[in-house]
Tab-separated table of C-alpha atoms and ligand atoms in Angstrom:
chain	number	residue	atom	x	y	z
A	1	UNK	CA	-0.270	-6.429	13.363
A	2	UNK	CA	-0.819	-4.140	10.669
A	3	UNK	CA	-4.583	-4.120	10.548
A	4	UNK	CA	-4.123	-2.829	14.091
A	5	UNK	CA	-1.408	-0.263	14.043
A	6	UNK	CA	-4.338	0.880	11.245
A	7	UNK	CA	-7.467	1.380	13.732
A	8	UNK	CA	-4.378	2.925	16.543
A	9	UNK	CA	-3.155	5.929	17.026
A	10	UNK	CA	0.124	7.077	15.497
A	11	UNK	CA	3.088	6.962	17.571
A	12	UNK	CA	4.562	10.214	18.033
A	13	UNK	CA	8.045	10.912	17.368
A	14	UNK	CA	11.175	13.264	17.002
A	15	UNK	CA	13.640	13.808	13.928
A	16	UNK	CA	16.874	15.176	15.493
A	17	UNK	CA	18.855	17.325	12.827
A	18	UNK	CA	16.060	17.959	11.440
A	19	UNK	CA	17.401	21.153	9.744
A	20	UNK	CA	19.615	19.305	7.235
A	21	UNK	CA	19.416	17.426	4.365
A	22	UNK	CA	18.333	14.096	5.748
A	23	UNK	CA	15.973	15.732	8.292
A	24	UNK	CA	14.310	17.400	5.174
A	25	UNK	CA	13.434	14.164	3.977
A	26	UNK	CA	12.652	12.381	7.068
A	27	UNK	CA	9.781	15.402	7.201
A	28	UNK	CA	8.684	14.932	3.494
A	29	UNK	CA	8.680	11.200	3.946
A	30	UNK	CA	6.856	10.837	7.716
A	31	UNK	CA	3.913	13.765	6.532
A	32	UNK	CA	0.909	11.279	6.491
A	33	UNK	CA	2.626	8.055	7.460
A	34	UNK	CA	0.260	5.576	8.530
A	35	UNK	CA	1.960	4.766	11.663
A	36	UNK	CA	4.237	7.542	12.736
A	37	UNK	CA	3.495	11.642	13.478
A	38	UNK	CA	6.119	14.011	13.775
A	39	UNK	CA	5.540	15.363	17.337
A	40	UNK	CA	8.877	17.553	17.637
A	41	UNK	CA	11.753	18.641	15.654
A	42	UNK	CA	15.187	19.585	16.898
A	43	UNK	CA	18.788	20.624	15.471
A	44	UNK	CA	21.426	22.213	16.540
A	45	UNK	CA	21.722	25.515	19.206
A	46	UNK	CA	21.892	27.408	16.119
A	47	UNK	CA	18.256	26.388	15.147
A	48	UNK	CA	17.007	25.654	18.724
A	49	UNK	CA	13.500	28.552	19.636
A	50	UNK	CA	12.751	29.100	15.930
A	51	UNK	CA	10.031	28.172	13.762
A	52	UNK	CA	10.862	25.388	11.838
A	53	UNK	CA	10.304	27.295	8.390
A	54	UNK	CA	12.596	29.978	9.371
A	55	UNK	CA	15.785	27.686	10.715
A	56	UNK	CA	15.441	25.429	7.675
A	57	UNK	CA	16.798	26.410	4.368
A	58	UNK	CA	13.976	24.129	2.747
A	59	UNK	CA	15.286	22.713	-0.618
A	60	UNK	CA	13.082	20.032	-1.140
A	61	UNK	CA	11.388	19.535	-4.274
A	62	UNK	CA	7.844	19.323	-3.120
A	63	UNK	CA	6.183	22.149	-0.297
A	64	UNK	CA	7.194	21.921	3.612
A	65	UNK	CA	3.876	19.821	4.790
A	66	UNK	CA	1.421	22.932	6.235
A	67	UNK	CA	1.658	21.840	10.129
A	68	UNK	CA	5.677	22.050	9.931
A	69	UNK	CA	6.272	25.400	9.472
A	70	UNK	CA	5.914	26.809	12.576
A	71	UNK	CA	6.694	24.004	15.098
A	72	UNK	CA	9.295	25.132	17.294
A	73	UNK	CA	13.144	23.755	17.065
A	74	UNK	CA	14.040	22.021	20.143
A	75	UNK	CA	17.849	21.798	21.221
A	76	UNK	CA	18.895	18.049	20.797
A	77	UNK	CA	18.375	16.979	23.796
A	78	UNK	CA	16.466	13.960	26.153
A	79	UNK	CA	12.897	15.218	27.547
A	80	UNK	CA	10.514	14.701	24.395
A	81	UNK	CA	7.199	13.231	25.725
A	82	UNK	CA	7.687	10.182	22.148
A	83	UNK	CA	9.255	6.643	22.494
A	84	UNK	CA	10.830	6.553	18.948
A	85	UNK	CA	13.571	9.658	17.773
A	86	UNK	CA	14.803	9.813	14.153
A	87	UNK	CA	18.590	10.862	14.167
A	88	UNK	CA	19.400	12.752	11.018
A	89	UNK	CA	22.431	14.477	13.191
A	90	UNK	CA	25.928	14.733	12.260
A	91	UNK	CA	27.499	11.883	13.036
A	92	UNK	CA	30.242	14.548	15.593
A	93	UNK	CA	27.623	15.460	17.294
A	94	UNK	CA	24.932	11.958	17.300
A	95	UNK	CA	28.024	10.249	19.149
A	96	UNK	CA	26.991	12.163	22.611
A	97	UNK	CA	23.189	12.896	21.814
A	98	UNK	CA	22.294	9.394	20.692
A	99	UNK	CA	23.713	7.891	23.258
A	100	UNK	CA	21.962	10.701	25.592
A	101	UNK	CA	18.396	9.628	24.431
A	102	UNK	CA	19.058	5.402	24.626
A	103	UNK	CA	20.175	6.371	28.205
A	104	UNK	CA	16.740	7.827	28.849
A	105	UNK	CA	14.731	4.917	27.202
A	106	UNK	CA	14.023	6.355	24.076
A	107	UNK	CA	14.297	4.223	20.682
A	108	UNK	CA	16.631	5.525	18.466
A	109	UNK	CA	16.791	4.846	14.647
A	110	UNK	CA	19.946	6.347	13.428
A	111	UNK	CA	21.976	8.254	9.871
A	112	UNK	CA	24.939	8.714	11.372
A	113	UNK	CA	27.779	6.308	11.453
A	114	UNK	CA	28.738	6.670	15.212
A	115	UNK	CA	27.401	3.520	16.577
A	116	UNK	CA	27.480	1.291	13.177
A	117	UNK	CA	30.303	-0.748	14.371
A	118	UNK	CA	29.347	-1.009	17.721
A	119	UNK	CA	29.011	-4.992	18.865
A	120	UNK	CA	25.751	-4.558	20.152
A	121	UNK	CA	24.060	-2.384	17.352
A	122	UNK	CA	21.811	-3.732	14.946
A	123	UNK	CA	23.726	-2.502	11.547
A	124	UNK	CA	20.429	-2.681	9.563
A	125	UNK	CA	18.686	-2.961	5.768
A	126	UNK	CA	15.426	-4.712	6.487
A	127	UNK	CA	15.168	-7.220	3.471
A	128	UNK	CA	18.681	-8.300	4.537
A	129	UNK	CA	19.814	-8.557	8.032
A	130	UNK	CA	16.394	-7.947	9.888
A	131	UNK	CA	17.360	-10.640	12.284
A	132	UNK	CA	20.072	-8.615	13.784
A	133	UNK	CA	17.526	-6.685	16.012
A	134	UNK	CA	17.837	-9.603	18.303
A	135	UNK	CA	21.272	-7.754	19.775
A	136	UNK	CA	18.951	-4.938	21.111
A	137	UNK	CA	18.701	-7.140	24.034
A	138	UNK	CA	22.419	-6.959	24.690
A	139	UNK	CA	22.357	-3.245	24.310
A	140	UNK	CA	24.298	-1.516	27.341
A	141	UNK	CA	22.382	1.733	27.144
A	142	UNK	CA	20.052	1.548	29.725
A	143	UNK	CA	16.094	1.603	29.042
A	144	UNK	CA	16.760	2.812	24.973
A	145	UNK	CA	18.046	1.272	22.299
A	146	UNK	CA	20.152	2.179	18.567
A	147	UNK	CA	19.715	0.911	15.342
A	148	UNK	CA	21.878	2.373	12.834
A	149	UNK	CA	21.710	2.184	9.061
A	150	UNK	CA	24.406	1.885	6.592
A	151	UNK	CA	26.161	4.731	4.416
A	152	UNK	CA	24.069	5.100	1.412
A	153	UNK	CA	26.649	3.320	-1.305
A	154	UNK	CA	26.597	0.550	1.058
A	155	UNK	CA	23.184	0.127	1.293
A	156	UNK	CA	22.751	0.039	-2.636
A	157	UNK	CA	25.671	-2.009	-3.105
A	158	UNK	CA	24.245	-4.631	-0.413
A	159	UNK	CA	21.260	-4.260	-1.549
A	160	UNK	CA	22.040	-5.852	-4.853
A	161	UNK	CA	24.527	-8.030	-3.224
A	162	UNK	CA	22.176	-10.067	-0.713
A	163	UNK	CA	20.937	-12.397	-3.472
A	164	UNK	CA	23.692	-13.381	-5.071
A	165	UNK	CA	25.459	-13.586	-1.887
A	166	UNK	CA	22.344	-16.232	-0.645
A	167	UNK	CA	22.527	-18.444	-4.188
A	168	UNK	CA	26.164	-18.424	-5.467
A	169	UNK	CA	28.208	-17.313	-2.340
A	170	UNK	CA	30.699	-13.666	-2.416
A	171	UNK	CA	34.169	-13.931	-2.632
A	172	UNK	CA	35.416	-10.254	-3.435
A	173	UNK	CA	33.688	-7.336	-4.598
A	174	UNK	CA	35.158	-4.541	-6.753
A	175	UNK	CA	33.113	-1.138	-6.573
A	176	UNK	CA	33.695	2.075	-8.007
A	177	UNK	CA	30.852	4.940	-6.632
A	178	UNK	CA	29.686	8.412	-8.637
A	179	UNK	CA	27.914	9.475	-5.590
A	180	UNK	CA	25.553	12.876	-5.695
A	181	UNK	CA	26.163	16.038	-4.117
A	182	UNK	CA	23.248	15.975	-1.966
A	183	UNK	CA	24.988	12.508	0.021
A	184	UNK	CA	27.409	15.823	1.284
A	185	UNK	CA	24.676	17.410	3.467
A	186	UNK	CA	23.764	20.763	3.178
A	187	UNK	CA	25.143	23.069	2.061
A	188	UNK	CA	27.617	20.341	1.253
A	189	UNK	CA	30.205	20.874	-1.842
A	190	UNK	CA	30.870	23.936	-2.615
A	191	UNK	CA	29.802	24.878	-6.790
A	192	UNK	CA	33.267	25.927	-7.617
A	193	UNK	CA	34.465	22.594	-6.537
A	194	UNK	CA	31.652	20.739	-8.234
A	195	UNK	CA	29.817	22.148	-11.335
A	196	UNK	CA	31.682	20.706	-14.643
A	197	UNK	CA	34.242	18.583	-12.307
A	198	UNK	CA	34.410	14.933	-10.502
A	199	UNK	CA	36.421	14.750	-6.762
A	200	UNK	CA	37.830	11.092	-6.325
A	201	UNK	CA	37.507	11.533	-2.836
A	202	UNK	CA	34.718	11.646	-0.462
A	203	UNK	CA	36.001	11.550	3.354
A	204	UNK	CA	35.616	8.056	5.176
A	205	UNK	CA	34.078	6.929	2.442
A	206	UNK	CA	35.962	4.181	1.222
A	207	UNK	CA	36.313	2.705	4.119
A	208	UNK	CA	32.565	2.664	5.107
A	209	UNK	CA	31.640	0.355	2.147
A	210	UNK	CA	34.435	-1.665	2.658
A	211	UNK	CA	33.552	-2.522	6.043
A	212	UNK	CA	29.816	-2.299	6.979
A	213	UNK	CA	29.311	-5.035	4.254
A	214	UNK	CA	30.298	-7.619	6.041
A	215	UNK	CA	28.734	-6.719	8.991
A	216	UNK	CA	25.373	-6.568	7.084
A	217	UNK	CA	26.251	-9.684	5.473
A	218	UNK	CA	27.559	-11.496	8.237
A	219	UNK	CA	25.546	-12.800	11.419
A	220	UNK	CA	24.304	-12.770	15.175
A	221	UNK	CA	25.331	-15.886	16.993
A	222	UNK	CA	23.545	-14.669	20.044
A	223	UNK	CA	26.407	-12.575	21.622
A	224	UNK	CA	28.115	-10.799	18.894
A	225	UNK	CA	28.044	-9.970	15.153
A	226	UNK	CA	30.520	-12.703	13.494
A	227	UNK	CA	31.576	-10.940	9.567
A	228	UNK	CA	30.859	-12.208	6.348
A	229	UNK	CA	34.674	-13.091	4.838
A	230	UNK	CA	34.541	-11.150	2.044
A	231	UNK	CA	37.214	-9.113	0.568
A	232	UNK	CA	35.686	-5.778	-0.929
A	233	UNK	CA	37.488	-2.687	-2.447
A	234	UNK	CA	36.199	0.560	-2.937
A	235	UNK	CA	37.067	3.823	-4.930
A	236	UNK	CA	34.174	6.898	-4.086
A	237	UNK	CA	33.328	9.992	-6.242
A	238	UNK	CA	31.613	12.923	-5.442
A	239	UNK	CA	29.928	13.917	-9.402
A	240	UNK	CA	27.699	17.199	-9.978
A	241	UNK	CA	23.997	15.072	-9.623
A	242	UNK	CA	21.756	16.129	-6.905
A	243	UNK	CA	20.445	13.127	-5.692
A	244	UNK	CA	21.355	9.021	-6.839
A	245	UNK	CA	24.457	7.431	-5.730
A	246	UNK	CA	25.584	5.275	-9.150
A	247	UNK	CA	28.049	2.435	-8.308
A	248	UNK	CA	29.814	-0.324	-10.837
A	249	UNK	CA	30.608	-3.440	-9.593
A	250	UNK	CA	32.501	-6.459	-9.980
A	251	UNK	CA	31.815	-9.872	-8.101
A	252	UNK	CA	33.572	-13.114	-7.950
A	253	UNK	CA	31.559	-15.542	-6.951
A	254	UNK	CA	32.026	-18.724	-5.154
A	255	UNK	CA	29.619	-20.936	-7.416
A	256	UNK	CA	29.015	-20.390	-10.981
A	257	UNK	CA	26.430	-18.580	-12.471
A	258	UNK	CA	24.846	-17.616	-15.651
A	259	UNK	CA	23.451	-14.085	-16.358
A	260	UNK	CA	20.101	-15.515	-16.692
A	261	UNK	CA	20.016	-16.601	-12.733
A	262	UNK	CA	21.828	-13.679	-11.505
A	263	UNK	CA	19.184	-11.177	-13.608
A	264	UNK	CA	16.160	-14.018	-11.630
A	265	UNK	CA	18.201	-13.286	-8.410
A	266	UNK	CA	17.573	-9.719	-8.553
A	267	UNK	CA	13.949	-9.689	-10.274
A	268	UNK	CA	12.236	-12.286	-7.646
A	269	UNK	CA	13.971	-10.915	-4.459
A	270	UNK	CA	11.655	-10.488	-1.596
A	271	UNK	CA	11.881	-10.568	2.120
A	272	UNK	CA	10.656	-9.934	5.452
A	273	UNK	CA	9.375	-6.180	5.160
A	274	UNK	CA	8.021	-7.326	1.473
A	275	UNK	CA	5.835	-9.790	3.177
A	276	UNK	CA	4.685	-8.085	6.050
A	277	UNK	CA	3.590	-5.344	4.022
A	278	UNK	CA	5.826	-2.471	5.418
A	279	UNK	CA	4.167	0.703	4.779
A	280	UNK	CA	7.422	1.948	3.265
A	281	UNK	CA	8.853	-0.986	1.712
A	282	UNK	CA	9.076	-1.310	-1.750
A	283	UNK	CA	6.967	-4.291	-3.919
A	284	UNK	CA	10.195	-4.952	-6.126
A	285	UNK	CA	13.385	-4.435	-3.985
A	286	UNK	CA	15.642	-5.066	-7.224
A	287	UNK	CA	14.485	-3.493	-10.746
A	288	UNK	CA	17.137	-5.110	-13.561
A	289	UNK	CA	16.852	-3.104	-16.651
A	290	UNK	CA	18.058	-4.726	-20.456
A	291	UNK	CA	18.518	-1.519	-21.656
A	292	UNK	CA	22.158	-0.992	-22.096
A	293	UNK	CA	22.033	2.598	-21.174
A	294	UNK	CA	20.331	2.555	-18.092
A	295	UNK	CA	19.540	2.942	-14.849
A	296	UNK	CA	20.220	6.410	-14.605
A	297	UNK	CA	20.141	8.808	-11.494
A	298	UNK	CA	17.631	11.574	-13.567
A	299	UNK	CA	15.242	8.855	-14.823
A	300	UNK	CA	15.096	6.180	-11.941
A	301	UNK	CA	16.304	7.627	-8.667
A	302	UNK	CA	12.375	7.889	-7.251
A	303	UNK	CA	11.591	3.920	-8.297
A	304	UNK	CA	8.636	2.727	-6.062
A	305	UNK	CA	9.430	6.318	-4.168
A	306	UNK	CA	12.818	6.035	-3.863
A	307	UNK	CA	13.056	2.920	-1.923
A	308	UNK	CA	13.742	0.714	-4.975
A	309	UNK	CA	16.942	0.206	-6.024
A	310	UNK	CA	17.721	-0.321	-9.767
A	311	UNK	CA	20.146	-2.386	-11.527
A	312	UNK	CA	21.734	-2.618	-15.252
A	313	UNK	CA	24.198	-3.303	-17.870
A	314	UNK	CA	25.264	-6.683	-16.411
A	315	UNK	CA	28.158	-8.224	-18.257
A	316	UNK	CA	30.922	-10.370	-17.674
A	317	UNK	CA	34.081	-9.271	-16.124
A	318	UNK	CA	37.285	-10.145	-17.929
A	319	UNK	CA	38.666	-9.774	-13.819
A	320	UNK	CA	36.133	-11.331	-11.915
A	321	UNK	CA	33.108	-12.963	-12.678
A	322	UNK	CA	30.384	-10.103	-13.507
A	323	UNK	CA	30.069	-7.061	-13.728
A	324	UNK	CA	26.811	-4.818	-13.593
A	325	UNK	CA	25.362	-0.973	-12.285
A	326	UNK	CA	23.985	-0.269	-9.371
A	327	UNK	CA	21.614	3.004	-8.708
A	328	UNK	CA	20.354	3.853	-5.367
A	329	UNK	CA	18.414	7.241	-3.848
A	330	UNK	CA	21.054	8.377	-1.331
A	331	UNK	CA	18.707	10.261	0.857
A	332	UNK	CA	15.750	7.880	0.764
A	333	UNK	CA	16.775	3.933	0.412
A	334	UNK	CA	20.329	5.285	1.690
A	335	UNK	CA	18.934	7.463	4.237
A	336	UNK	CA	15.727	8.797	5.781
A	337	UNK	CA	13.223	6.287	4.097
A	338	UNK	CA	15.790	3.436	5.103
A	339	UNK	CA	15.471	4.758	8.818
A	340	UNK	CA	12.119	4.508	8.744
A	341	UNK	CA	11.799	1.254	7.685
A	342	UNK	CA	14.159	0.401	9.859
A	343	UNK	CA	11.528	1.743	12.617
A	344	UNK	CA	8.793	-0.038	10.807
A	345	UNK	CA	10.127	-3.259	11.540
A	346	UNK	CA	10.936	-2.655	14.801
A	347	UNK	CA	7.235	-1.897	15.208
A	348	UNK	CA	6.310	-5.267	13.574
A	349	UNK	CA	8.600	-7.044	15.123
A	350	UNK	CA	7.635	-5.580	19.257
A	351	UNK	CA	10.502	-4.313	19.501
A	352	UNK	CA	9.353	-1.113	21.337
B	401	NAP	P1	23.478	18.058	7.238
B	401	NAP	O1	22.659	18.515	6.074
B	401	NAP	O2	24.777	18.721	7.487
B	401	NAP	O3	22.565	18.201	8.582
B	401	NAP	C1	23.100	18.017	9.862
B	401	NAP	C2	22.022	18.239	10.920
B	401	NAP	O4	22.646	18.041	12.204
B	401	NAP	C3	21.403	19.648	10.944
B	401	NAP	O5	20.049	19.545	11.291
B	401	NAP	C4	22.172	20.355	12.073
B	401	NAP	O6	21.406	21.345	12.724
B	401	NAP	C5	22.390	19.198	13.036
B	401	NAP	N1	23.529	19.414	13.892
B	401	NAP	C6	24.814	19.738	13.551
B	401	NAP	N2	25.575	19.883	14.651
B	401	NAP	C7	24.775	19.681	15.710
B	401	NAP	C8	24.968	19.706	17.126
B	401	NAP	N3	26.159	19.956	17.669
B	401	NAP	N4	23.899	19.441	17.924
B	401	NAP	C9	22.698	19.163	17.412
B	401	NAP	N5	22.440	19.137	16.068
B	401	NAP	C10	23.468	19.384	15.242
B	401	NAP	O7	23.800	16.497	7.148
B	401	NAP	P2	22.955	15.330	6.381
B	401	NAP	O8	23.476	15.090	5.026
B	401	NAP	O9	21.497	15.586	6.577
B	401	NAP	O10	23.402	14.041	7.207
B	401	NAP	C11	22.882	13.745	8.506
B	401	NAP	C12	23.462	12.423	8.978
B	401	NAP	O11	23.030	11.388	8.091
B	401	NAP	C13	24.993	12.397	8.964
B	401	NAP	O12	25.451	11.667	10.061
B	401	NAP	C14	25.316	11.720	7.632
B	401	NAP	O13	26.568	11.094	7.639
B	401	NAP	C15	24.170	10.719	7.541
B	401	NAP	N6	23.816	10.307	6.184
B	401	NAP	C16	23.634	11.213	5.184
B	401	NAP	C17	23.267	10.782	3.907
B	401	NAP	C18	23.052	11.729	2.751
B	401	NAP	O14	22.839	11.239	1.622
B	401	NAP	N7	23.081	13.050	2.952
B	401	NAP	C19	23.067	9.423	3.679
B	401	NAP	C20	23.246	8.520	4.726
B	401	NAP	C21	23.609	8.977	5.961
B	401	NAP	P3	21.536	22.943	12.388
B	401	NAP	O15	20.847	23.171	11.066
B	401	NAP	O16	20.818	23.581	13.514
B	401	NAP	O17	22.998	23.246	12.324
């Protein structure tokens, strides 16, 4: 499959929202992709007739690829000669638009968190719940079709979760997030609210990482997403980092477990996209480090580009079982480069 997508050509596709913070990254992360070419970009009214490099407020840390700059902003809307759209949108406005392109045939692979809990939507991370695509055949949008990802504390959290969960069973979950300002959009916080401060509260939040969990966890019987049992609660902060959500968790577990299989859990985790050789996946999904003062957001945010996620100081938990860190890239693994290897499996799987 791979070896021919190789001698192909790309597919083209769009990256609605394109403009924003997640949209930045969707363009940084699809310039030379093996597979995919960005064939139109689109945002808001605001945005829509401009050059790209004058609607954009650019703040990534490496140059706007040359081609980019001067591509005209389309209005978000259904009529893009591509079969696969990016939504980096706000989730207010994907609601309408997303729906808009399925409607019209198009593939959507979706940020936002409109259609997350939908029964028929594939709540995806690859190397855990990559079987849920199967509900794209139940999918009442006409010719299209949504995938969604999770919020990017979930998708860290589960991330680390998934083995454990496979070899000594979940029970409840106790997470505390320090989540970065860029996981706000842009311009996001404002720097009198977060330069030498913390905000214990990030909208929606809580509730996100509570729930999509056991969605992600749980499974497709064939007609609808049955959840994971699993009692999880969460407590989010917004701290002044740009980018790298950190999380500490506790687990109980239903079977016991010594820190020696847990830390083998994590190191030898591998699945589907791992073995198929996804373009974007990551070698090492889970990278535990013995050091007791690490991972850290500065130092390990960009592990195996960004799509690693990387785990430390794990300890028992005079509470539950365990205790441990969690760091993932909120805009890459949580975000855009989660998206697209959401679409990459879609690819290798025929799914459009
Ligand atoms: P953002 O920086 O605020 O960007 C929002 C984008 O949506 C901009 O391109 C904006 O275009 C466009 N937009 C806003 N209203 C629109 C409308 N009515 N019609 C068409 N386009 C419209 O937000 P973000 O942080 O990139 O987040 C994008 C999505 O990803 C959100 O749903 C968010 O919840 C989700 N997400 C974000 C993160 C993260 O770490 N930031 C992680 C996971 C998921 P203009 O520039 O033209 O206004």
């Amino acid at each position: 499959m791979i070896e021919t997508l190789r001698q192909k050509k790309k597919i083209p596709v769009a990256v609605l929202g394109a403009t924003g913070s997640v949209g930045q990254k969707f363009i940084q992360l699809l310039d030379r992709h093996p597979w995919f070419e960005i064939a139109v970009l689109a945002a808001s009214e605001r945005s829509a007739g401009r050059p790209y490099g004058e609607a954009v407020n650019w703040v990534q840390e490496s140059p706007m690829p040359g081609n980019i700059a001067n591509m005209k902003v389309f209005a978000s809307e259904p009529g893009f000669d591509v079969p696969l759209v990016f939504s980096a949108l706000d989730a207010a406005a994907a609601t309408g638009i997303e729906k808009a392109f399925a409607r019209e045939g198009y593939m959507v692979i979706s940020n936002a968190r409109s259609y997350r809990q939908h029964p028929n939507v594939p709540l995806m991370i690859p190397e855990v719940n990559s079987d849920h695509l199967a509900a794209l055949e139940h999918q009442p949008f006409g010719a299209g079709g949504i995938v969604t990802n999770p919020n990017c504390s979930t998708t860290g959290m589960v991330m680390a979760l998934k083995p454990l969960h496979d070899l000594f069973g979940l029970e409840q979950v106790h997470v505390v997030t320090l989540q970065a300002l860029s996981g706000a959009g842009y311009p996001g916080v404002s720097s009198l609210d977060a330069l030498d401060n913390v905000v214990p509260f990030i909208s929606g939040e809580e509730g996100k990482m509570e729930s999509e969990p056991k969605k992600l966890l749980g499974r497709w019987n064939g007609q609808n997403f049955v959840e994971e049992e699993l009692r999880i609660s969460a407590s989010c902060h917004r701290v002044p980092v740009l980018d790298g959500h950190m999380e500490s968790i506790s687990v109980k577990l239903k079977k016991k477990a010594t820190e020696k299989q847990i830390i083998e859990a994590w190191e030898s985790f591998r699945a589907l996209p791992q073995e198929l050789k996804l373009p974007t996946a990551p070698k090492q999904p889970l990278h535990y480090f013995s050091r007791e003062h690490f991972p850290q957001p500065r130092i390990h945010r960009n592990l195996e580009k960004g799509m690693a996620v990387s785990i430390g100081r794990l300890r028992p938990c005079s509470l539950f079982d365990f205790k441990f860190s969690v760091l993932v890239h909120n805009t890459i693994r949580g975000a855009a480069g989660g998206a697209i290897l959401n679409a990459e499996m879609l690819v290798a799987q025929k799914r459009f």
